[in-house]
Coordinates of C-alpha atoms and ligand atoms in Angstrom, one line a residue:
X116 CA -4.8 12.2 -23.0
X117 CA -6.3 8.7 -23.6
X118 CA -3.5 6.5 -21.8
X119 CA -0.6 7.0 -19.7
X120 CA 2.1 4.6 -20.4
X121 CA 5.0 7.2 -20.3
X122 CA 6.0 10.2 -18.6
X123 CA 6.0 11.3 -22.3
X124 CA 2.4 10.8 -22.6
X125 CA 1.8 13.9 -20.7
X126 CA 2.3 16.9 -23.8
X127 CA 3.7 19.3 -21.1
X128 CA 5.1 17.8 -18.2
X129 CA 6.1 21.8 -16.5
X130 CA 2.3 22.4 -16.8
X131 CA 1.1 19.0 -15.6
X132 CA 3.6 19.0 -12.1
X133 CA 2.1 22.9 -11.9
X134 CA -1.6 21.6 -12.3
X135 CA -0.8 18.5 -9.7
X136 CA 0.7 21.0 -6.8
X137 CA -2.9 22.9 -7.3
X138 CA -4.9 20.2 -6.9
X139 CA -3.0 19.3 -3.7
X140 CA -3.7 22.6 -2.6
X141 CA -7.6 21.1 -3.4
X142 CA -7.8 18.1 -3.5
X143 CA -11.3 18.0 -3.8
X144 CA -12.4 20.5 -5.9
X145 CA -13.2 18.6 -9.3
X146 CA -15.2 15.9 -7.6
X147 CA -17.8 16.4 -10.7
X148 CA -15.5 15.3 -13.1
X149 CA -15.7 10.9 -12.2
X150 CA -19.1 11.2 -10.4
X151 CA -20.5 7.8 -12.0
X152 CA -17.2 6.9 -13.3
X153 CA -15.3 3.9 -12.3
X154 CA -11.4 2.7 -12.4
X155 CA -10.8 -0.5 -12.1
X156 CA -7.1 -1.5 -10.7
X157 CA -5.6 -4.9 -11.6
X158 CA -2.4 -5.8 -9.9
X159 CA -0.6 -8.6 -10.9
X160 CA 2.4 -7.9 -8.4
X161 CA 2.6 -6.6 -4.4
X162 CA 2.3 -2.9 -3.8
X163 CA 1.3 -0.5 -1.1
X164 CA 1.2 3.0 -2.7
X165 CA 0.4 2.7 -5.7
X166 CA -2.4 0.8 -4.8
X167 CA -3.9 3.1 -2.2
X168 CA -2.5 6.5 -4.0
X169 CA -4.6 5.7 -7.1
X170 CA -7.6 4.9 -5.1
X171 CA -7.2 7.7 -3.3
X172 CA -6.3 10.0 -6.1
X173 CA -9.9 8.3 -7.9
X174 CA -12.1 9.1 -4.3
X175 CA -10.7 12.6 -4.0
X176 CA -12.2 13.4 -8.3
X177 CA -15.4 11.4 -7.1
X178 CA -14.8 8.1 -9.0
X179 CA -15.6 4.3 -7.8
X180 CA -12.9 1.8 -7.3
X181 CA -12.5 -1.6 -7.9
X182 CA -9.3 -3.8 -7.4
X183 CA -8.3 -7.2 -8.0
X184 CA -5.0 -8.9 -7.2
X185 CA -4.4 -11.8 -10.2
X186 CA -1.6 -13.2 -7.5
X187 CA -4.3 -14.3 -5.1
X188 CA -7.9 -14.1 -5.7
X189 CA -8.0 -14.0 -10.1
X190 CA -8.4 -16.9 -12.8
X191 CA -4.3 -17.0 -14.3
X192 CA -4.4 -15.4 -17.4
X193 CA -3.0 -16.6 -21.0
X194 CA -1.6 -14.2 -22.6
X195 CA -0.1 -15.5 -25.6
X196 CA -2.2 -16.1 -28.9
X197 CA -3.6 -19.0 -30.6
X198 CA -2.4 -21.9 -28.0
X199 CA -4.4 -24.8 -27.0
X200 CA -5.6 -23.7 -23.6
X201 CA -5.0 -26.9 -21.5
X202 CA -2.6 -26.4 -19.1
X203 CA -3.2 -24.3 -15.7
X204 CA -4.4 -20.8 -17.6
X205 CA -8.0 -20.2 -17.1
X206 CA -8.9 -17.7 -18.9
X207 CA -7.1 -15.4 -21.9
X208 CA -6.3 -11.7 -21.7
X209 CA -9.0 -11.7 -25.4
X210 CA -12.1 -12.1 -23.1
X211 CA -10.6 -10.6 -19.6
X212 CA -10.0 -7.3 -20.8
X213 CA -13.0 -6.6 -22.6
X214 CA -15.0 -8.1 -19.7
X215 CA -13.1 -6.1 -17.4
X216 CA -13.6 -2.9 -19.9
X217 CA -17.6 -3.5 -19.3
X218 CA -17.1 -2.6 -15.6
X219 CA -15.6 0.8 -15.4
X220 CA -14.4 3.9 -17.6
X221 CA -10.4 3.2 -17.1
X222 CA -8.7 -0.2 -16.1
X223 CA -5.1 0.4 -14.5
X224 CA -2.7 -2.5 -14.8
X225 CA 0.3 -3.2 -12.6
X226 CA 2.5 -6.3 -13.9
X227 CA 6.4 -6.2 -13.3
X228 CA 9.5 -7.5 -15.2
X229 CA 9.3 -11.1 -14.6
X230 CA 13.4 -10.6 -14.6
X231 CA 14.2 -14.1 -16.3
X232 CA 13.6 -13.5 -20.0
X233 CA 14.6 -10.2 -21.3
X234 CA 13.1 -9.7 -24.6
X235 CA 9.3 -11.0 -23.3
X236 CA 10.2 -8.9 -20.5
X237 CA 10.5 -6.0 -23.1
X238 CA 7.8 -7.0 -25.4
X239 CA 5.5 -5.8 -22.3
X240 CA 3.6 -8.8 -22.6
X241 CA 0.6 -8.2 -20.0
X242 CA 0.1 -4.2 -20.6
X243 CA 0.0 -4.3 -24.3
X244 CA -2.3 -6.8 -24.4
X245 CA -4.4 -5.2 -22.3
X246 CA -4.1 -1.6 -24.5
X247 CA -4.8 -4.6 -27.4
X248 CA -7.9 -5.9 -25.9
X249 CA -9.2 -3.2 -23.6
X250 CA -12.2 -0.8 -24.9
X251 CA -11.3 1.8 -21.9
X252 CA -8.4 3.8 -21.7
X253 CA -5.0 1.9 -19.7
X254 CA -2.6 3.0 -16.8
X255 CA 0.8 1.9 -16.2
X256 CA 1.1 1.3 -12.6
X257 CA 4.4 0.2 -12.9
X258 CA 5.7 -2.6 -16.0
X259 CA 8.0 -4.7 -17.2
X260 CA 10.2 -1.5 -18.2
X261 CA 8.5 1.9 -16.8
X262 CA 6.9 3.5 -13.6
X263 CA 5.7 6.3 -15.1
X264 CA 3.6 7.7 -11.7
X265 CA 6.1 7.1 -9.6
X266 CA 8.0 9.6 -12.2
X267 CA 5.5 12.2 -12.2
X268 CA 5.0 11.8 -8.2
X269 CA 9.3 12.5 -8.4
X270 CA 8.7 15.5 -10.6
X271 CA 6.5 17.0 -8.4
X272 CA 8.8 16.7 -5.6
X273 CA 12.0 18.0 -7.2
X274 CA 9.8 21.2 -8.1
X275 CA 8.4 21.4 -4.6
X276 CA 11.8 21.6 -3.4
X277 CA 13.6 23.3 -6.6
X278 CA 17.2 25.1 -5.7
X279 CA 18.0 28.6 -6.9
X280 CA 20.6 27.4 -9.3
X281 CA 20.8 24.6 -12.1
X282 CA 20.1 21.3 -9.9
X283 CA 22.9 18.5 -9.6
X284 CA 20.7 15.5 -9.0
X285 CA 22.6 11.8 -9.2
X286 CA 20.8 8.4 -9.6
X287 CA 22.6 5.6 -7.5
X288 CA 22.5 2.3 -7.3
X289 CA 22.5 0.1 -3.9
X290 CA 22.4 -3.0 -2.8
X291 CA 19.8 -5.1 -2.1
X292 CA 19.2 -8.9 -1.5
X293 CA 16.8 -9.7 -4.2
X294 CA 17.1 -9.2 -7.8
X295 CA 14.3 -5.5 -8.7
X296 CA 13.3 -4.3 -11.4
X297 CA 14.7 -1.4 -14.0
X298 CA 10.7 0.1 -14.6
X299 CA 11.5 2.9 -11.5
X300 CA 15.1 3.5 -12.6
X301 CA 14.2 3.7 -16.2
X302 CA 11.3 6.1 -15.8
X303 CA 13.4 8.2 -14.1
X304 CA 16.0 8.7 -16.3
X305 CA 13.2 9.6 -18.9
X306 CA 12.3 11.9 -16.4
X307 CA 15.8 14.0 -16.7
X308 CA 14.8 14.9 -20.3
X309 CA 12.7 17.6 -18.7
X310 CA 14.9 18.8 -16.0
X311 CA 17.3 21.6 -16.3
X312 CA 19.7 19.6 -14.3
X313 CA 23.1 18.3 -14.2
X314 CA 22.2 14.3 -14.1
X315 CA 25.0 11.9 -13.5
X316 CA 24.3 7.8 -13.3
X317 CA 26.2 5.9 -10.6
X318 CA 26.1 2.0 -9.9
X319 CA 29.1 -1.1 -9.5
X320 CA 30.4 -2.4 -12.8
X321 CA 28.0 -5.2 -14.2
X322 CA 25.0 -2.9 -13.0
X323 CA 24.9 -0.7 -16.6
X324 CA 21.1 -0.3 -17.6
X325 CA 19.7 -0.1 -21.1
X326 CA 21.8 1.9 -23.4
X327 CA 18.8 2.6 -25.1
X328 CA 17.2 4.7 -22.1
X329 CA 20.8 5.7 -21.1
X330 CA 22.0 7.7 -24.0
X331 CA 24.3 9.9 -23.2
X332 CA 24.0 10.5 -19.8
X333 CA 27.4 9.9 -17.5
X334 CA 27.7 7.0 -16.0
X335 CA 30.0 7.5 -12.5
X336 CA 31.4 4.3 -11.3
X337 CA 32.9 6.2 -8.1
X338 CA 29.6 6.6 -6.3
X339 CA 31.5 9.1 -3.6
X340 CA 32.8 11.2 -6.5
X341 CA 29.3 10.9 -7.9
X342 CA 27.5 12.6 -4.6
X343 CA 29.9 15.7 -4.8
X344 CA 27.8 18.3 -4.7
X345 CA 24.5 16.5 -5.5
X346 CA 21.0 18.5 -4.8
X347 CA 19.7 15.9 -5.3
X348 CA 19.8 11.5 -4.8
X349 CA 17.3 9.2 -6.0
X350 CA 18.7 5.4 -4.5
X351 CA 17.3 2.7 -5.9
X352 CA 18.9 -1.1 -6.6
X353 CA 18.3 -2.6 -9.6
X354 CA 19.4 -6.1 -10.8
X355 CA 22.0 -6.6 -13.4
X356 CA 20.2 -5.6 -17.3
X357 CA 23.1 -7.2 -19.2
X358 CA 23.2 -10.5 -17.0
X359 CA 19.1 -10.3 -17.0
X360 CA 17.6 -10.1 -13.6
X361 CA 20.9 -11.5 -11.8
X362 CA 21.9 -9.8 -8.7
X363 CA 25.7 -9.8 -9.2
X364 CA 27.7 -10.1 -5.9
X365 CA 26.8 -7.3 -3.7
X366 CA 28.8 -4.2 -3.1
X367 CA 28.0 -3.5 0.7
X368 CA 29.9 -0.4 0.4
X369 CA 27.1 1.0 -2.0
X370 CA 24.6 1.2 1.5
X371 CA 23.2 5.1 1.6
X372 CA 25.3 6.4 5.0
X373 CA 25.5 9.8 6.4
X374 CA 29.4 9.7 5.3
X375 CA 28.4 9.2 2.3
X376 CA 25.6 12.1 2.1
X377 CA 28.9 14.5 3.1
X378 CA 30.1 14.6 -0.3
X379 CA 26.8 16.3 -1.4
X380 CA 25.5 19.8 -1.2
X381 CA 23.3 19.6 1.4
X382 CA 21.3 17.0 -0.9
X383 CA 18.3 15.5 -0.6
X384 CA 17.8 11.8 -0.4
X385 CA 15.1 10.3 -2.2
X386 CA 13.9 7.1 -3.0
X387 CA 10.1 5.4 -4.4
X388 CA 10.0 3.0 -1.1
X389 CA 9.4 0.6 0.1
X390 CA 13.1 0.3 0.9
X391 CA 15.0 -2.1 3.3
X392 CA 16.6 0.3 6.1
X393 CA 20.3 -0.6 7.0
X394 CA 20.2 -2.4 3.7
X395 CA 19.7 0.3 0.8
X396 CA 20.2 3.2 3.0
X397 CA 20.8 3.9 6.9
X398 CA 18.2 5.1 9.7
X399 CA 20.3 7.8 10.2
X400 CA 19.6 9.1 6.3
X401 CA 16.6 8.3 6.4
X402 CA 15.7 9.8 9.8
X403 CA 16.6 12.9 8.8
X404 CA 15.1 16.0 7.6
X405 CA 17.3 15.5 4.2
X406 CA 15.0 12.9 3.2
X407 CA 11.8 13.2 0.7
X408 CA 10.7 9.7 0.6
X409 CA 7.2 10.4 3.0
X410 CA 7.0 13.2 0.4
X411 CA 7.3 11.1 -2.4
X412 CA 4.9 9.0 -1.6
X413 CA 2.2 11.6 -0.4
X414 CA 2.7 13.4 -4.1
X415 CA 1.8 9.7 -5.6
X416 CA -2.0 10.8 -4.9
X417 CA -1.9 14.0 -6.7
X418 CA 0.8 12.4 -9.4
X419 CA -2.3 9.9 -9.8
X420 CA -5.0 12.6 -9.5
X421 CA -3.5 14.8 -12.4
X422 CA -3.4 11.8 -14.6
X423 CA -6.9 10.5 -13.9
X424 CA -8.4 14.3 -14.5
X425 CA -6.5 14.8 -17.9
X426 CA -7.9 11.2 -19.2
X427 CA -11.5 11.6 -17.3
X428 CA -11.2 15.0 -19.9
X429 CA -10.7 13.1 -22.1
X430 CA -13.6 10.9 -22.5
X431 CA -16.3 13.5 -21.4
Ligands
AN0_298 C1 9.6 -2.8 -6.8 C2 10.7 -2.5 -7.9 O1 11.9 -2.4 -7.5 O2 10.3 -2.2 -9.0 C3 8.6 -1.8 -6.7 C4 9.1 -0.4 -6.5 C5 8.0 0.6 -6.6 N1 10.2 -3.0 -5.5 C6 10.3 -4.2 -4.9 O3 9.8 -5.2 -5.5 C7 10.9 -4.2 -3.5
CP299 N1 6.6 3.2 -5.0 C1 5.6 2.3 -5.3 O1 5.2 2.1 -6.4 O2 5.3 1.6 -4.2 P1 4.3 0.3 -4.1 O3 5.1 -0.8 -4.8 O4 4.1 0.1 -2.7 O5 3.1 0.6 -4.9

């Protein structure tokens, strides 16, 4: 694999989430493979997990890290072609990235939807002119439109705890003060093209994602009739994708409870985190032993790890 920009980057997904749960049974064991081999993480936007996942993920094969956070401590980039450079941009993406490619073997690149304008938020501004520009192959640590290791971590979670028959798992919205993103959700949903899995999409009216990454999937706009006999819930808010970026007023009602949870079949409540408790979904969910999200986050190091060994392969 040279990049991973997709979840459909990965040729065989089944094998990749079998070769991620045996690396996390050793974790160490291809330390070889990046001896003398840096990855370079540039975050554009917050983050907790990812950040520290993919280091991790890079220590545990025996590659270097280094980070930098363009928010705080970077020149501000230009990113668009031919202008005269005279306003508060430093530097342009042309020079950054092949500078940046000069230091290490694989750059990883973490820029979200900037949520205002909808088709520069879908031209993927900042990663592809990084894949454009860059010598060394790119990561998507999360874009304008996908989250592509966040999916993989999720993968290896449903399969680490995988029901005897054909899943039910059910994607729901909930609220949340501030407008997010659609990368997770979207990723996700590309996700369900690999699962053998009843899938069913719930959220308000005015929360309907991209038909594109949609399909045909069925959209449920009773969220409690949604939860019958779910496996499986993956909770995550999302702001409106035909108002771009607006958070529309809030449903209250859409809150994760333990009432809620009744409908389902015994299911499992996941979500990517960080999540706002008593906002998106209740301590008492949470708190419980029906929830996967410390999982989640603990399989972002070998989601990361299995990615980083298939491109470290790669350019041997
Ligand atoms: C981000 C989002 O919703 O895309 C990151 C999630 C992994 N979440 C927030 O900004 C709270
Ligand atoms: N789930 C996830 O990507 O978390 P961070 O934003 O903290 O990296």
């Amino acid at each position: 694999m040279k990049n991973y920009l997709h979840i459909s980057d990965l040729n065989n997904l089944h094998e990749v989430v079998k070769g991620a749960i045996e690396l996390k049974k050793s974790p160490l064991e291809y330390q070889k493979l990046g001896k003398g081999k840096t990855i370079c993480l540039l975050f554009f936007n917050n983050s907790l997990r990812t950040r520290l996942s993919t280091q991790k993920a890079a220590q545990n094969l025996g590659m270097n890290t280094i980070v930098m956070n363009f928010g705080s401590e970077g020149w501000q980039l230009e990113f668009e072609d031919g202008l005269v450079m005279n306003q508060n941009k430093s530097e342009h993406v042309i020079e950054a990235a092949k500078v940046v490619s000069q230091y290490c073997d694989i750059v990883a690149i973490r820029a979200f939807a900037g949520l205002k304008d909808k088709v520069q938020d879908e031209s993927e501004i900042i990663l592809n002119n990084f894949i454009k520009h860059a010598t060394v192959p790119v990561i998507n640590m999360e874009s304008s439109i996908g989250h592509p290791l966040q999916a993989l971590a999720d993968a290896i979670t449903l399969e680490e705890h995988k029901v005897l028959h054909k899943p039910k798992i059910v994607l729901s919205w909930a609220p949340h003060p501030k407008a997010l993103p659609h990368a997770v959700v979207n990723s996700f949903i590309e996700l369900m093209q690999f699962q053998n899995a009843e899938f069913v999409i719930t959220h308000p009216v005015g929360y309907e994602l991209d038909p594109k990454i949609v399909k045909n999937y069925k959209v449920e706009y009773n969220q409690e009739k949604a939860f019958e006999n779910a496996d499986f819930v993956y909770i995550k808010n999302w702001s409106s994708y035909n108002d771009y970026g607006k958070v529309i007023p809030q449903d209250k009602n859409w809150m994760i409870t333990s009432d809620l949870m009744k409908f389902t079949n015994n299911g499992k409540f996941m979500h990517c985190l960080p999540v706002r408790r008593n906002v998106v979904v209740t301590d008492d969910v949470i708190d419980s032993e029906s929830s996967l999200v410390i999982e989640q986050a603990n399989n972002r190091t070998y989601s990361a790890q299995i990615v980083l060994k298939k491109i470290l392969e790669n350019i041997e």
